[in-house]
């Protein structure tokens, strides 16, 4: 019996395991093991809505054990991969590290939030990559309002009502828009507080927000946020975050009670530093178009990869870097193809190359507000979507018939 070990239970890993369960019907043919520190897959695009309380946290999670009944799920972290020895070192919640042998490895560990050497960052900032972080941000804002309502106008109250989100990609912009929307909605319950008391700032190192969309739409998003009372700092970096004291590269300083760090993705340390599998100059796993680990002229036998930690060639020509853009659209589809290709290779059939043209992008900016550029279409004003697949059409995941939504595009 061949043992297939999947490192990471995100989109790519989950859909790979799901596909293997469905395609490898002979129970004595393979053993599939999935390693992840969390017992669930997180639908990360929903985390801003979890932050705002628009949806329940459980609605952004998918249980691994419940939905992968024939996969052995190990709750722990893979800390080292030695393909030469066909072993993965697993670090469980309790007990010593141990080596797990495999016949075939699937690396879908996902990326991590990119950080920089900013003083106070680790101690003072909250990320937005896991549901626990989204809940922590929401709880801090709710507590801030309660505390601020009992204080007189002054520095202490000002600090409680000041929030800064660092990072102008989709995660940062969506999280900021939802946080701002939640804060504005809370004001009706606190007559002591006014909209002018809020100081919400979005800091982006580049000269524009959301590089995945056109400059015209990005500029409209900035104007929309500013009309709602927010401040957007472009071409700006955070250089200090000690005890809530934030210092920007422009020299501006302020005190903040809520600091959210969403400054893009970086290479997963297990791939960048703790494996003998080939990586690129950024520390991401080198993967061929058929999702085998390697290069065009080199195949690493029995090693496969996909998702945000993989550098996959973009055959569609949509990406300016020549590598597939790391997002949910691609991770879901790569996971499905990965399962099919693994089964094909085990049964001596040819594999297929990954090719997907982007269907467009969706960014939520708070209750009833959003940004929806889909290919060449640009729609402004009120938009009502009641197609059951409206939330699943772009990422490729089946979110169920209840997934209708109502949104208003930026104007």
Coordinates of C-alpha atoms in Angstrom, one line a residue:
X1 CA 0.0 0.0 0.0
X2 CA 1.4 3.4 -1.0
X3 CA 1.4 6.1 1.6
X4 CA 0.6 9.6 0.4
X5 CA 1.4 12.4 2.8
X6 CA -0.2 15.8 2.3
X7 CA 1.5 18.7 4.1
X8 CA -1.1 21.4 4.8
X9 CA -4.9 21.4 4.9
X10 CA -5.8 24.6 3.1
X11 CA -7.6 24.9 -0.2
X12 CA -5.1 22.9 -2.2
X13 CA -4.4 20.3 0.4
X14 CA -8.1 19.8 1.3
X15 CA -9.2 19.4 -2.4
X16 CA -6.3 17.1 -3.1
X17 CA -7.3 14.8 -0.3
X18 CA -11.0 15.0 -1.3
X19 CA -10.2 14.1 -4.8
X20 CA -8.0 11.2 -3.8
X21 CA -10.7 9.8 -1.6
X22 CA -13.2 10.0 -4.5
X23 CA -10.8 8.7 -7.2
X24 CA -8.9 6.0 -5.3
X25 CA -11.9 3.7 -4.6
X26 CA -9.8 0.7 -3.7
X27 CA -9.1 1.1 0.0
X28 CA -6.0 -1.1 -0.2
X29 CA -4.5 0.9 -3.0
X30 CA -3.2 3.9 -0.9
X31 CA -3.2 5.4 2.5
X32 CA -3.7 9.2 2.6
X33 CA -2.4 11.2 5.5
X34 CA -3.0 15.0 5.9
X35 CA -0.9 17.0 8.3
X36 CA -2.2 20.4 9.6
X37 CA -2.0 22.2 13.0
X38 CA -5.7 23.1 12.7
X39 CA -8.6 20.6 12.4
X40 CA -10.3 22.6 9.8
X41 CA -9.8 24.4 6.5
X42 CA -10.3 28.1 6.6
X43 CA -12.2 30.0 3.9
X44 CA -9.9 33.0 4.1
X45 CA -11.9 35.3 1.9
X46 CA -14.6 35.2 4.5
X47 CA -12.4 36.4 7.4
X48 CA -13.2 40.1 6.9
X49 CA -16.9 39.3 7.2
X50 CA -16.1 37.3 10.4
X51 CA -14.3 40.3 11.7
X52 CA -17.3 42.5 11.0
X53 CA -19.8 39.9 12.4
X54 CA -21.6 39.7 9.0
X55 CA -21.3 35.9 9.2
X56 CA -20.6 33.4 12.0
X57 CA -17.0 32.2 12.4
X58 CA -18.2 28.6 11.9
X59 CA -19.4 29.5 8.4
X60 CA -15.8 30.2 7.3
X61 CA -14.5 26.8 8.4
X62 CA -14.7 23.3 7.0
X63 CA -14.0 20.4 9.3
X64 CA -11.2 18.2 7.9
X65 CA -12.2 15.0 9.7
X66 CA -15.9 15.3 8.9
X67 CA -15.4 15.9 5.2
X68 CA -12.4 13.6 4.7
X69 CA -13.6 10.4 6.4
X70 CA -11.1 8.1 4.6
X71 CA -8.1 10.4 5.2
X72 CA -6.0 10.1 8.3
X73 CA -5.7 13.6 9.7
X74 CA -2.7 14.4 12.0
X75 CA -3.0 17.4 14.2
X76 CA 0.4 18.9 14.2
X77 CA 2.9 20.8 12.1
X78 CA 5.4 19.5 9.6
X79 CA 8.7 21.0 10.5
X80 CA 11.1 19.3 8.0
X81 CA 10.8 17.4 4.7
X82 CA 13.6 15.2 3.6
X83 CA 12.7 13.8 0.2
X84 CA 16.0 12.0 -0.1
X85 CA 14.9 9.9 2.9
X86 CA 11.1 10.0 2.1
X87 CA 10.4 11.4 5.6
X88 CA 8.4 14.3 7.1
X89 CA 9.2 15.4 10.7
X90 CA 6.0 16.0 12.5
X91 CA 5.6 18.2 15.6
X92 CA 2.5 17.2 17.5
X93 CA 0.7 19.3 20.1
X94 CA 2.1 17.2 22.8
X95 CA 5.2 14.9 22.9
X96 CA 8.3 14.8 20.9
X97 CA 8.8 15.3 17.2
X98 CA 8.7 12.1 15.1
X99 CA 9.6 11.1 11.5
X100 CA 6.8 9.9 9.3
X101 CA 7.8 8.0 6.2
X102 CA 6.0 8.3 2.9
X103 CA 6.0 7.0 -0.7
X104 CA 4.6 10.2 -2.2
X105 CA 4.6 13.7 -0.8
X106 CA 2.1 16.5 -1.6
X107 CA 3.3 19.9 -0.4
X108 CA 0.4 22.4 0.1
X109 CA 1.6 24.1 3.2
X110 CA 0.4 27.5 2.1
X111 CA 2.2 30.9 2.5
X112 CA 2.6 32.9 5.7
X113 CA 2.0 36.6 6.4
X114 CA 5.1 38.5 5.3
X115 CA 6.8 40.5 8.1
X116 CA 9.5 43.0 8.3
X117 CA 11.9 44.0 11.1
X118 CA 9.6 46.6 12.7
X119 CA 10.0 47.2 16.4
X120 CA 6.9 46.0 18.3
X121 CA 5.3 44.2 15.4
X122 CA 5.1 40.7 16.8
X123 CA 3.9 41.9 20.2
X124 CA 1.4 44.6 19.1
X125 CA -0.1 43.6 15.8
X126 CA -2.8 41.1 14.9
X127 CA -2.8 39.2 11.6
X128 CA -5.7 38.4 9.4
X129 CA -5.0 34.9 8.2
X130 CA -6.9 32.7 10.7
X131 CA -10.4 32.9 12.2
X132 CA -9.0 33.3 15.7
X133 CA -7.3 36.5 14.5
X134 CA -10.5 37.9 12.9
X135 CA -12.4 37.3 16.2
X136 CA -9.6 38.9 18.2
X137 CA -9.8 42.1 16.1
X138 CA -13.6 42.2 16.4
X139 CA -13.4 41.7 20.2
X140 CA -10.8 44.4 20.6
X141 CA -13.0 46.9 18.7
X142 CA -16.1 46.1 20.7
X143 CA -14.1 46.5 24.0
X144 CA -12.6 49.8 22.7
X145 CA -16.1 51.3 22.2
X146 CA -17.3 50.3 25.6
X147 CA -14.2 51.8 27.3
X148 CA -14.1 55.0 25.1
X149 CA -17.8 55.8 25.9
X150 CA -17.0 56.2 29.5
X151 CA -14.0 58.5 29.0
X152 CA -13.9 62.3 28.4
X153 CA -12.5 63.7 25.2
X154 CA -8.8 63.4 25.3
X155 CA -5.7 61.3 24.3
X156 CA -7.0 58.1 26.1
X157 CA -10.3 58.1 24.3
X158 CA -8.6 59.0 21.0
X159 CA -6.3 56.0 21.3
X160 CA -9.1 53.6 21.9
X161 CA -10.9 54.8 18.7
X162 CA -7.8 54.7 16.5
X163 CA -7.1 51.7 14.3
X164 CA -4.5 51.1 11.6
X165 CA -4.3 48.3 9.0
X166 CA -1.0 47.8 7.4
X167 CA -1.2 46.3 3.9
X168 CA -3.1 47.4 0.8
X169 CA -3.7 44.1 -0.9
X170 CA -7.0 42.3 -0.9
X171 CA -6.8 41.1 2.7
X172 CA -5.8 44.4 4.1
X173 CA -8.3 46.5 2.1
X174 CA -11.2 44.1 2.8
X175 CA -10.3 43.8 6.4
X176 CA -10.1 47.6 6.7
X177 CA -13.4 48.2 4.9
X178 CA -15.2 45.7 7.1
X179 CA -13.6 47.1 10.3
X180 CA -14.6 50.6 9.3
X181 CA -18.2 49.4 8.5
X182 CA -18.4 47.7 11.9
X183 CA -17.2 50.8 13.8
X184 CA -19.7 53.1 11.9
X185 CA -22.5 50.7 12.7
X186 CA -21.6 50.7 16.4
X187 CA -22.0 54.5 16.8
X188 CA -25.8 54.2 16.9
X189 CA -25.5 52.4 20.3
X190 CA -23.0 54.9 21.7
X191 CA -24.5 58.5 21.8
X192 CA -21.3 59.7 23.5
X193 CA -19.3 59.0 20.4
X194 CA -19.4 60.5 17.0
X195 CA -18.0 59.6 13.6
X196 CA -15.4 62.3 13.9
X197 CA -14.0 60.6 17.0
X198 CA -12.9 57.6 14.9
X199 CA -9.4 57.6 13.4
X200 CA -9.0 54.7 11.0
X201 CA -5.9 54.5 8.8
X202 CA -4.9 52.2 6.0
X203 CA -1.1 52.1 5.3
X204 CA 0.3 50.8 2.0
X205 CA 3.9 50.8 0.9
X206 CA 3.1 51.0 -2.8
X207 CA 1.6 53.9 -4.7
X208 CA -1.8 52.2 -5.1
X209 CA -4.1 49.7 -3.5
X210 CA -4.9 46.2 -4.7
X211 CA -2.4 45.5 -7.5
X212 CA -4.7 42.7 -8.7
X213 CA -7.3 45.2 -10.1
X214 CA -6.9 48.2 -12.5
X215 CA -5.6 51.5 -11.3
X216 CA -8.9 53.1 -12.0
X217 CA -10.8 50.8 -9.7
X218 CA -8.0 51.0 -7.0
X219 CA -8.4 54.8 -7.1
X220 CA -12.2 54.6 -6.7
X221 CA -11.7 52.3 -3.7
X222 CA -9.4 55.0 -2.1
X223 CA -12.0 57.7 -2.7
X224 CA -14.8 55.5 -1.3
X225 CA -12.8 54.8 1.9
X226 CA -11.9 58.5 2.3
X227 CA -15.6 59.6 1.9
X228 CA -16.4 57.3 4.8
X229 CA -14.0 59.1 7.0
X230 CA -10.9 56.9 6.7
X231 CA -7.3 58.0 5.9
X232 CA -5.3 56.1 3.3
X233 CA -1.5 56.5 3.4
X234 CA 0.1 55.5 0.1
X235 CA 3.8 55.2 -0.5
X236 CA 4.1 54.9 3.2
X237 CA 5.6 52.3 5.6
X238 CA 5.3 51.7 9.3
X239 CA 8.7 51.9 11.0
X240 CA 7.7 51.5 14.6
X241 CA 4.9 49.8 16.5
X242 CA 5.9 49.8 20.2
X243 CA 3.1 49.6 22.8
X244 CA 0.5 51.0 20.4
X245 CA 2.8 54.0 19.4
X246 CA 2.9 53.9 15.6
X247 CA 5.5 55.9 13.5
X248 CA 5.2 56.1 9.8
X249 CA 7.9 56.7 7.3
X250 CA 6.5 60.1 6.6
X251 CA 7.3 61.1 10.2
X252 CA 3.7 61.1 11.3
X253 CA 3.1 59.5 14.7
X254 CA -0.1 58.4 16.5
X255 CA -1.4 56.1 19.3
X256 CA -3.5 53.1 18.2
X257 CA -5.4 50.5 20.1
X258 CA -6.0 48.2 17.1
X259 CA -3.1 47.3 14.8
X260 CA -3.8 44.8 12.0
X261 CA -0.9 43.5 10.0
X262 CA -1.8 42.2 6.5
X263 CA 1.3 43.1 4.4
X264 CA 1.1 40.3 1.9
X265 CA 2.4 36.7 1.8
X266 CA 5.8 35.3 2.3
X267 CA 7.4 31.9 1.8
X268 CA 6.5 29.2 4.4
X269 CA 9.6 28.5 6.5
X270 CA 9.3 24.8 6.1
X271 CA 9.7 25.2 2.3
X272 CA 12.2 28.1 2.4
X273 CA 14.5 26.6 5.0
X274 CA 13.7 23.0 6.0
X275 CA 13.4 20.9 2.9
X276 CA 15.7 19.5 0.2
X277 CA 13.1 20.0 -2.4
X278 CA 13.9 22.7 -5.0
X279 CA 12.8 26.3 -4.3
X280 CA 13.0 29.6 -6.2
X281 CA 14.9 32.8 -5.2
X282 CA 11.9 33.8 -2.9
X283 CA 11.8 30.5 -1.0
X284 CA 8.7 29.1 -2.8
X285 CA 8.5 25.5 -4.0
X286 CA 9.4 25.1 -7.6
X287 CA 6.5 23.3 -9.4
X288 CA 6.0 22.3 -13.0
X289 CA 2.8 23.0 -14.9
X290 CA 1.6 19.5 -14.2
X291 CA 2.1 20.2 -10.5
X292 CA 5.1 17.9 -10.1
X293 CA 7.9 19.4 -8.1
X294 CA 10.8 20.4 -10.3
X295 CA 11.6 22.5 -13.3
X296 CA 10.7 22.1 -17.0
X297 CA 13.9 20.0 -17.5
X298 CA 13.8 18.2 -14.1
X299 CA 11.1 16.2 -12.4
X300 CA 11.4 15.3 -8.7
X301 CA 9.9 11.8 -8.5
X302 CA 7.0 11.3 -6.1
X303 CA 6.8 14.9 -5.1
X304 CA 3.9 17.2 -5.9
X305 CA 3.0 20.8 -4.9
X306 CA 0.3 23.4 -5.3
X307 CA -1.3 26.4 -3.6
X308 CA 0.2 29.6 -2.2
X309 CA 3.6 28.1 -1.3
X310 CA 4.1 26.8 -4.8
X311 CA 5.6 28.7 -7.8
X312 CA 3.6 27.3 -10.7
X313 CA 4.1 28.4 -14.3
X314 CA 1.2 30.5 -15.6
X315 CA 0.2 29.0 -19.0
X316 CA -2.7 31.5 -19.4
X317 CA -0.4 34.5 -19.7
X318 CA -2.6 36.5 -17.3
X319 CA 0.2 36.9 -14.7
X320 CA 2.9 39.6 -15.4
X321 CA 5.4 37.5 -13.3
X322 CA 4.9 34.3 -15.4
X323 CA 3.8 32.4 -12.2
X324 CA 0.3 31.6 -11.2
X325 CA -1.2 34.2 -8.9
X326 CA -1.6 32.7 -5.3
X327 CA -5.4 33.0 -4.6
X328 CA -8.4 30.8 -3.9
X329 CA -9.4 30.5 -7.5
X330 CA -6.1 28.8 -8.3
X331 CA -5.6 26.8 -5.1
X332 CA -9.0 25.1 -5.4
X333 CA -8.5 24.2 -9.0
X334 CA -4.9 23.1 -8.5
X335 CA -6.0 20.8 -5.7
X336 CA -8.6 19.1 -7.9
X337 CA -6.1 18.7 -10.8
X338 CA -3.4 17.5 -8.4
X339 CA -5.6 14.6 -7.2
X340 CA -6.4 13.7 -10.8
X341 CA -2.7 13.8 -11.8
X342 CA -1.6 11.7 -8.9
X343 CA -4.1 9.0 -9.7
X344 CA -3.1 9.2 -13.4
X345 CA 0.5 8.7 -12.5
X346 CA -0.2 5.8 -10.1
X347 CA -2.1 4.1 -12.9
X348 CA 0.3 4.8 -15.7
X349 CA -1.8 7.4 -17.5
X350 CA -0.6 10.8 -18.8
X351 CA -1.0 13.9 -16.5
X352 CA -2.5 17.3 -17.5
X353 CA -1.0 20.7 -17.1
X354 CA -2.6 23.4 -15.0
X355 CA -4.3 26.2 -17.0
X356 CA -6.9 28.6 -15.7
X357 CA -7.8 32.0 -16.8
X358 CA -9.0 34.4 -14.1
X359 CA -12.7 34.8 -13.8
X360 CA -12.3 38.2 -12.1
X361 CA -12.1 39.3 -8.4
X362 CA -14.4 40.4 -5.6
X363 CA -13.4 42.6 -2.7
X364 CA -15.9 43.5 0.1
X365 CA -15.5 46.9 1.6
X366 CA -18.1 46.7 4.4
X367 CA -21.8 46.0 4.6
X368 CA -23.4 46.7 1.3
X369 CA -20.1 47.9 -0.4
X370 CA -17.7 46.1 -2.6
X371 CA -15.6 46.0 -5.7
X372 CA -16.4 43.7 -8.6
X373 CA -14.1 43.8 -11.7
X374 CA -14.9 40.8 -13.8
X375 CA -12.7 40.5 -16.9
X376 CA -13.6 43.5 -19.1
X377 CA -16.9 44.4 -17.3
X378 CA -17.1 47.5 -15.0
X379 CA -20.3 48.0 -13.1
X380 CA -21.1 50.9 -10.8
X381 CA -24.0 51.6 -8.6
X382 CA -26.4 49.2 -6.8
X383 CA -25.9 45.5 -7.6
X384 CA -28.1 42.6 -6.4
X385 CA -26.8 39.1 -6.9
X386 CA -29.2 36.2 -6.2
X387 CA -27.4 33.5 -8.2
X388 CA -26.7 30.7 -5.8
X389 CA -23.2 30.4 -7.2
X390 CA -22.3 34.1 -6.8
X391 CA -19.8 33.4 -4.0
X392 CA -18.5 30.2 -5.5
X393 CA -18.1 31.2 -9.2
X394 CA -14.8 33.0 -8.7
X395 CA -13.0 30.7 -6.2
X396 CA -14.4 27.5 -7.6
X397 CA -15.6 26.2 -4.2
X398 CA -19.1 25.0 -3.8
X399 CA -20.5 27.1 -1.0
X400 CA -24.1 25.8 -1.3
X401 CA -27.4 27.2 -2.3
X402 CA -27.6 29.7 0.6
X403 CA -24.7 31.7 -0.9
X404 CA -26.8 34.6 -2.3
X405 CA -25.5 38.0 -1.5
X406 CA -26.4 41.7 -1.9
X407 CA -23.7 44.3 -2.5
X408 CA -23.1 47.8 -3.7
X409 CA -20.1 48.6 -5.8
X410 CA -17.9 51.5 -5.1
X411 CA -19.0 54.7 -6.7

